[in-house]
mmCIF file of C-alpha atoms in Angstrom:
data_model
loop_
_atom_site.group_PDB
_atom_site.id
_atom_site.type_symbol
_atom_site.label_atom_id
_atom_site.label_comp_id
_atom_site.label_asym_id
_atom_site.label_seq_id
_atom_site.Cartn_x
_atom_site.Cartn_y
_atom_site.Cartn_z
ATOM 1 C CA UNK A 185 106.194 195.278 209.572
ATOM 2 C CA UNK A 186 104.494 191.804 210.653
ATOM 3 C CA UNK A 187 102.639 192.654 213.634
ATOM 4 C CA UNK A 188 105.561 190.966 216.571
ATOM 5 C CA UNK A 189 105.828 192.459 219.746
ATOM 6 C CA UNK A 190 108.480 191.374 222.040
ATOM 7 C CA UNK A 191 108.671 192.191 226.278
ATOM 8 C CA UNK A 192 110.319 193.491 227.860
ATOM 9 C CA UNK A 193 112.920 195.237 225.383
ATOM 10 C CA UNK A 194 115.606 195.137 227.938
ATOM 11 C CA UNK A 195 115.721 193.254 231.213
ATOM 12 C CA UNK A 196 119.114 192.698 233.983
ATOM 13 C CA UNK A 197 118.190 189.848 236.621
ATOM 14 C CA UNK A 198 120.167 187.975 238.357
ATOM 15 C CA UNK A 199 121.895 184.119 238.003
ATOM 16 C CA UNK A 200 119.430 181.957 239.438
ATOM 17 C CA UNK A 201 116.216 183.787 239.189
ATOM 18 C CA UNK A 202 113.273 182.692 236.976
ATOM 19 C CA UNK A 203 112.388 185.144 233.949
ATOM 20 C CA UNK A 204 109.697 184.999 231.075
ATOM 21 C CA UNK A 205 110.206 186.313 228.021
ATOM 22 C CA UNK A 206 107.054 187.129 225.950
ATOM 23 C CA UNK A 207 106.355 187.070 222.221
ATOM 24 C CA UNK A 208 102.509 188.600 221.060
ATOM 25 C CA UNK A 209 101.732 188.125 217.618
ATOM 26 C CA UNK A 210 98.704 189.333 215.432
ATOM 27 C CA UNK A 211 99.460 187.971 212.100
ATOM 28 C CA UNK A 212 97.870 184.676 212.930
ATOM 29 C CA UNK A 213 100.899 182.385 212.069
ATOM 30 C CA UNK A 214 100.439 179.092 213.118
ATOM 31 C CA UNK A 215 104.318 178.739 213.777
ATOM 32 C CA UNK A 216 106.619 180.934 216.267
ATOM 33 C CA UNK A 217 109.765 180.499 217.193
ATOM 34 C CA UNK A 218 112.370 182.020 219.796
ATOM 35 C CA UNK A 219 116.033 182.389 218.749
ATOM 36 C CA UNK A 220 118.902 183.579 220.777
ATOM 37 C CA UNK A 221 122.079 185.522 218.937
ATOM 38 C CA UNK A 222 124.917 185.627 220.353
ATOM 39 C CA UNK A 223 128.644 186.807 218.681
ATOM 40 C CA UNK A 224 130.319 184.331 216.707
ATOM 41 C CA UNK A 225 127.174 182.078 216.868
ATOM 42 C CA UNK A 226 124.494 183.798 214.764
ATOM 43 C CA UNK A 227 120.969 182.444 215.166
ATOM 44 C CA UNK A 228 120.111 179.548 216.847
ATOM 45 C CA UNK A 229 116.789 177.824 217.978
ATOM 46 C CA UNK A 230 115.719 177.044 220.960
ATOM 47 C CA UNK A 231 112.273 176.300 220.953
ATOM 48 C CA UNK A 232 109.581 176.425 218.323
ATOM 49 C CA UNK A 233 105.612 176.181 218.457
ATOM 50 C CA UNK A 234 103.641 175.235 215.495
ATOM 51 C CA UNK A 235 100.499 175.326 216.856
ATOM 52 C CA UNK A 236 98.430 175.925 220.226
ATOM 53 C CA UNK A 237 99.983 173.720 222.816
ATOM 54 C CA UNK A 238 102.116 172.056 220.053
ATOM 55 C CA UNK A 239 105.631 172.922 221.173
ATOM 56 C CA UNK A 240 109.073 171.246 219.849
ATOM 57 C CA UNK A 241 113.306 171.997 220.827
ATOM 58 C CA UNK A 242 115.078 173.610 218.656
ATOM 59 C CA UNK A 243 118.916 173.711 218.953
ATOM 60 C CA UNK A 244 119.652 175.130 222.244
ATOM 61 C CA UNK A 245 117.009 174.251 224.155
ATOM 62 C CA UNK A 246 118.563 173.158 227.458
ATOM 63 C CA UNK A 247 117.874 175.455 230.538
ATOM 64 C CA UNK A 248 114.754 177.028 228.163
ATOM 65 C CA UNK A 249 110.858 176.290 228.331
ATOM 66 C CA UNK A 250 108.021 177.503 226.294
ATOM 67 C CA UNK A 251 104.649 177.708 226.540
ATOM 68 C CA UNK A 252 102.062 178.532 224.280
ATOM 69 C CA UNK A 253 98.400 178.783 225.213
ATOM 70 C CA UNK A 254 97.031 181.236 222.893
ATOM 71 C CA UNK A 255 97.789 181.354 218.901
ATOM 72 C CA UNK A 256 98.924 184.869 219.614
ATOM 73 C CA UNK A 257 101.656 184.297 222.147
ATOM 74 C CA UNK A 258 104.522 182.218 222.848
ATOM 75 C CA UNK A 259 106.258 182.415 225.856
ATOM 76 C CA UNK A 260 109.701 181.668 226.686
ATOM 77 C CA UNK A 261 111.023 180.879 230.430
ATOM 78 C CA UNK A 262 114.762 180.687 231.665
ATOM 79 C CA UNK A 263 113.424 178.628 235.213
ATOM 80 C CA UNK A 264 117.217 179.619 236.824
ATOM 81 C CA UNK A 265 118.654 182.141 234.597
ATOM 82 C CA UNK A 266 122.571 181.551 234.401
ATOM 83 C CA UNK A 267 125.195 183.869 232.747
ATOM 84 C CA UNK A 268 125.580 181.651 229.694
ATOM 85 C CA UNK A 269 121.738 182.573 228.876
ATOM 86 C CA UNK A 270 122.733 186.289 228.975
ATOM 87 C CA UNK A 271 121.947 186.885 225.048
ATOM 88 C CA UNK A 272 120.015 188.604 222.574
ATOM 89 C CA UNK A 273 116.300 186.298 221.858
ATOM 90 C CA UNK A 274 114.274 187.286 219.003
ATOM 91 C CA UNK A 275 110.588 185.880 218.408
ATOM 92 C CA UNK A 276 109.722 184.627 215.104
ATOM 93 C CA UNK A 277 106.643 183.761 213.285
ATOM 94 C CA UNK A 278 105.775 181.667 209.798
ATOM 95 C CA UNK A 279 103.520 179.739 208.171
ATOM 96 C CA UNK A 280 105.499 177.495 208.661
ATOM 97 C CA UNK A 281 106.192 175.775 205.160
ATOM 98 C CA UNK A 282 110.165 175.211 204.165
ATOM 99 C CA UNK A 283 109.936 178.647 201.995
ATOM 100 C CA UNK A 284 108.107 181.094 204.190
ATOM 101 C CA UNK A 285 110.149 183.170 205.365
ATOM 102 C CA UNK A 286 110.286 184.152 208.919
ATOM 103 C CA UNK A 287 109.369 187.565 210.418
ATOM 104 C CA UNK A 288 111.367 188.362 213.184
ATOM 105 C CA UNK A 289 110.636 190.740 216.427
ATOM 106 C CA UNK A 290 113.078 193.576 217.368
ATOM 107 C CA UNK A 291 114.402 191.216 220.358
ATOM 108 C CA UNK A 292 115.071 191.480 223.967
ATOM 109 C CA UNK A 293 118.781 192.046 225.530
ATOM 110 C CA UNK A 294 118.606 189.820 228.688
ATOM 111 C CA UNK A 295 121.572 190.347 231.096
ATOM 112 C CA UNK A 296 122.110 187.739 233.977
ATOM 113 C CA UNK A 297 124.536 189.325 236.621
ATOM 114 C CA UNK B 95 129.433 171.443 212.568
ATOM 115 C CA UNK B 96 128.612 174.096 211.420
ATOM 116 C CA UNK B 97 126.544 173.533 208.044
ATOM 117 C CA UNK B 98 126.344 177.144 206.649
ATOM 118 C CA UNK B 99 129.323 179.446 206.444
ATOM 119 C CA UNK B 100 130.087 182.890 205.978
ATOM 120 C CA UNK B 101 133.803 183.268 206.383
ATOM 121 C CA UNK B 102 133.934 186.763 206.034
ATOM 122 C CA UNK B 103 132.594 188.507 209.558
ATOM 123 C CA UNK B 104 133.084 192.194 207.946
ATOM 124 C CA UNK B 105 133.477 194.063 204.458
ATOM 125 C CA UNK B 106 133.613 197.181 203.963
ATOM 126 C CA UNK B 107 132.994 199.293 200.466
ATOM 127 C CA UNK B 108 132.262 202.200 199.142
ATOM 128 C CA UNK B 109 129.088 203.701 198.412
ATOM 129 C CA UNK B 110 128.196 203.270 194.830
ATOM 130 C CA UNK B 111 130.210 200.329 194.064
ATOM 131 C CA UNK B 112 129.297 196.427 194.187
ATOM 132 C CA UNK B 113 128.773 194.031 197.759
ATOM 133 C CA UNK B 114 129.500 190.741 197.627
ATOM 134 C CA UNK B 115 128.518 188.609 200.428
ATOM 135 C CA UNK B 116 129.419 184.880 200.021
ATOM 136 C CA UNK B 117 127.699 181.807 201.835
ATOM 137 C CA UNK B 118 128.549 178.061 201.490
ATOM 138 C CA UNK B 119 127.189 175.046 202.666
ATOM 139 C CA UNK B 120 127.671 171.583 203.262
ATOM 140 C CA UNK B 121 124.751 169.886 203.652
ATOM 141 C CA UNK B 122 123.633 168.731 200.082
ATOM 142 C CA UNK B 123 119.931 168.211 200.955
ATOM 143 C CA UNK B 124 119.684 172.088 201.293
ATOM 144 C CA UNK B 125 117.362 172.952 198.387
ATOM 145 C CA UNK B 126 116.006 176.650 199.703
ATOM 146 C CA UNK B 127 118.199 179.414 200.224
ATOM 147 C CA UNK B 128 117.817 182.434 201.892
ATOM 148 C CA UNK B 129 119.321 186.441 202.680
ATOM 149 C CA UNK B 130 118.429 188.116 206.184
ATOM 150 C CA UNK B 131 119.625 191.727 206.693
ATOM 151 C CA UNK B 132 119.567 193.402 210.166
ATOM 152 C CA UNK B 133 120.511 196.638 211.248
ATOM 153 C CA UNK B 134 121.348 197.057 215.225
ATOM 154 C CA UNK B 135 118.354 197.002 217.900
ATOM 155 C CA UNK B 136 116.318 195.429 215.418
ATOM 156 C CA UNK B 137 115.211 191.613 214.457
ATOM 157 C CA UNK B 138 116.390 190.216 211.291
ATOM 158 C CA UNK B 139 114.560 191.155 207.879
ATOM 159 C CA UNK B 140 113.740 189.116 205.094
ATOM 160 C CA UNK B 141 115.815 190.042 201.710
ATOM 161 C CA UNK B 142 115.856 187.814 199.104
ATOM 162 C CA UNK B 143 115.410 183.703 198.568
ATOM 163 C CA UNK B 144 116.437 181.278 195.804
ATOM 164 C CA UNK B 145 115.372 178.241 195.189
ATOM 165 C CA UNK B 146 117.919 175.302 193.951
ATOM 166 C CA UNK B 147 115.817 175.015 190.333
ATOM 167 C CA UNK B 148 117.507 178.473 189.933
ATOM 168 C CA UNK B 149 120.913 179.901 189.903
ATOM 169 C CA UNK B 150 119.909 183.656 190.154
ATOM 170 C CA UNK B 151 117.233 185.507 191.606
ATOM 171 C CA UNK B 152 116.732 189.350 191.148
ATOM 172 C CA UNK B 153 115.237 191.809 193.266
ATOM 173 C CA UNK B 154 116.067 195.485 192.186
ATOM 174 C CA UNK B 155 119.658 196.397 193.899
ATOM 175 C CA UNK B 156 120.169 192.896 195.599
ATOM 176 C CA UNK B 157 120.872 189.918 193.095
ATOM 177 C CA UNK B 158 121.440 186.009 195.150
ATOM 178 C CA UNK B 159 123.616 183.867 192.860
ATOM 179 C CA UNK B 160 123.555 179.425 193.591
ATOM 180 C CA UNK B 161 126.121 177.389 192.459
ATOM 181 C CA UNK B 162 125.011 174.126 193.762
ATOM 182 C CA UNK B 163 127.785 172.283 192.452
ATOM 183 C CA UNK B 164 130.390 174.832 194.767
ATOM 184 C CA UNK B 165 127.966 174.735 197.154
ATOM 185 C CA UNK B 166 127.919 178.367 197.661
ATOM 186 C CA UNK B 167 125.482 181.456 196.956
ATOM 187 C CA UNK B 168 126.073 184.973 197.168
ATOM 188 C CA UNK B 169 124.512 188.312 197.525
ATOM 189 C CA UNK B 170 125.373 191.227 195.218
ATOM 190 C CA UNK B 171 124.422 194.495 195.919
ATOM 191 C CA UNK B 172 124.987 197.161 193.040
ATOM 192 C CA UNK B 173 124.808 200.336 193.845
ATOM 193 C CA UNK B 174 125.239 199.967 197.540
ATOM 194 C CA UNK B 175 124.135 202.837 199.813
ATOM 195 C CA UNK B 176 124.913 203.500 203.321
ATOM 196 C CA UNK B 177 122.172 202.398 204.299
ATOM 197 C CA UNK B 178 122.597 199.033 203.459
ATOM 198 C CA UNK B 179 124.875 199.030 206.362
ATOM 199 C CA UNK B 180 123.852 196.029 207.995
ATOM 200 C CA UNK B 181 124.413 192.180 209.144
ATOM 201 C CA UNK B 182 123.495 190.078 206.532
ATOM 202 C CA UNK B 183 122.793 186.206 207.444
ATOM 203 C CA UNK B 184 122.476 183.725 205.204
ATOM 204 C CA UNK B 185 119.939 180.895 205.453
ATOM 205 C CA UNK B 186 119.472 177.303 204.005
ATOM 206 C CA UNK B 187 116.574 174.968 204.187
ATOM 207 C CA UNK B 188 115.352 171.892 203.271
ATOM 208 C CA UNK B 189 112.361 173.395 200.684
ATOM 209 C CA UNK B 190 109.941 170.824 202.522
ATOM 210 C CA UNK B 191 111.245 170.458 206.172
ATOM 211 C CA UNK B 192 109.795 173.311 207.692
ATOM 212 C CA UNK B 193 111.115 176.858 209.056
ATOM 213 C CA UNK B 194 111.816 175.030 212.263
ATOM 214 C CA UNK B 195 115.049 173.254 210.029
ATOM 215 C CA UNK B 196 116.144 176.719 208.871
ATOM 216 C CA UNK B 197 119.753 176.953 209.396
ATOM 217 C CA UNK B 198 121.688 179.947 209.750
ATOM 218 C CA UNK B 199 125.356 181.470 209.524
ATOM 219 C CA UNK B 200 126.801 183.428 211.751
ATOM 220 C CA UNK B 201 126.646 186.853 209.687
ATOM 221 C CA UNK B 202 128.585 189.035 207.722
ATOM 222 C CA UNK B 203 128.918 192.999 208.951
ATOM 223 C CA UNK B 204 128.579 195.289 205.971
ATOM 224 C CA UNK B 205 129.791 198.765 205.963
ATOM 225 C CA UNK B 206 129.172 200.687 203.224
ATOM 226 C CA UNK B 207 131.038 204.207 203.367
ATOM 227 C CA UNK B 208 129.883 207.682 201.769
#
């Protein structure tokens, strides 16, 4: 198992509210990456880091922020969480290159009531 | 658009006989293919890449097949067990674009019965 720990596993809050999603690595992977899954949809992208402070959007990035101060974490921030945003989000790491593959966290299930 | 597709959201087969899990794609500049399998509460795992210099790619039980000029790969899995009950996404890059480029389908639920 690559060393990805995800928190919180589980969180309700409610629509409007701000809520940070965290993503600790110790693998030392320059990239990380936070994906949402949703039925019917799959995996998308919403925001990737490939280095400290070195942030880009992925696919479905609007209503999302990251930050990323440490190699080690990567943290993801809903700044007025809406219902639409209520979702499975898995953390990701890589080296980054087209063919490494990327090691995925167990997830959090957010809920926005 | 969606740019990898796996039309089948479910199969179902018995334990000890062959999975097939089928993937196509439409953009041509994919050149790096790969299989994710996840079981439920957990993140995607890696299973099994191909490159487009190949058309097969082995890996004890789980064989990926590319026809490039279809456009479409699959996974074989011979024997499957139960517990290869799992979703299984498929994955296509561009082999120098990055992991950020890495597009994905939507999944395919396996069920393999005893």
């Amino acid at each position: 198992d690559a060393g990805i720990t995800q928190s919180p596993r589980h969180k309700v809050t409610e629509t409007g509210t701000p809520v940070t999603l965290r993503c600790h690595q110790t693998e030392n992977h320059r990239y990380m990456y936070w994906y949402r899954q949703d039925p019917g949809h799959g995996l998308r992208l919403i925001h990737y880091s490939y280095g400290v402070k070195d942030t880009d959007k992925g696919e479905v990035s609007d209503g999302y922020s990251v930050s990323r101060s440490k190699t080690e974490d990567f943290l993801l921030t809903l700044e007025s969480a809406t219902s639409s945003q209520t979702s499975v989000y898995f953390c990701a790491i890589s080296r980054g290159q087209g063919n490494s593959p990327l090691h995925f966290g167990n997830g959090t299930r957010l809920t926005v009531t | 658009d969606q740019q990898v597709k796996q039309n089948s959201p479910s199969l179902s087969v018995q334990e000890g006989r062959i999975s097939i899990l089928n993937c196509d794609y439409t953009n041509s500049m994919f050149d790096y293919f790969l299989w994710y399998k996840k079981y439920p509460a957990e993140g995607p795992t890696f299973l099994i890449s191909i490159s487009s210099i190949k058309d097969k790619n082995e890996d004890g039980r789980f064989t990926v097949f590319l026809n490039k000029s279809a456009k479409h790969l699959s996974l074989h899995i011979v024997p499957s067990q139960p517990g290869d009950s799992a979703v299984y996404f498929c994955a296509a890059a561009i082999d120098q674009g990055g992991s950020e480029k890495l597009v994905f389908g939507k999944g395919t639920k396996l069920t393999v019965n005893p």
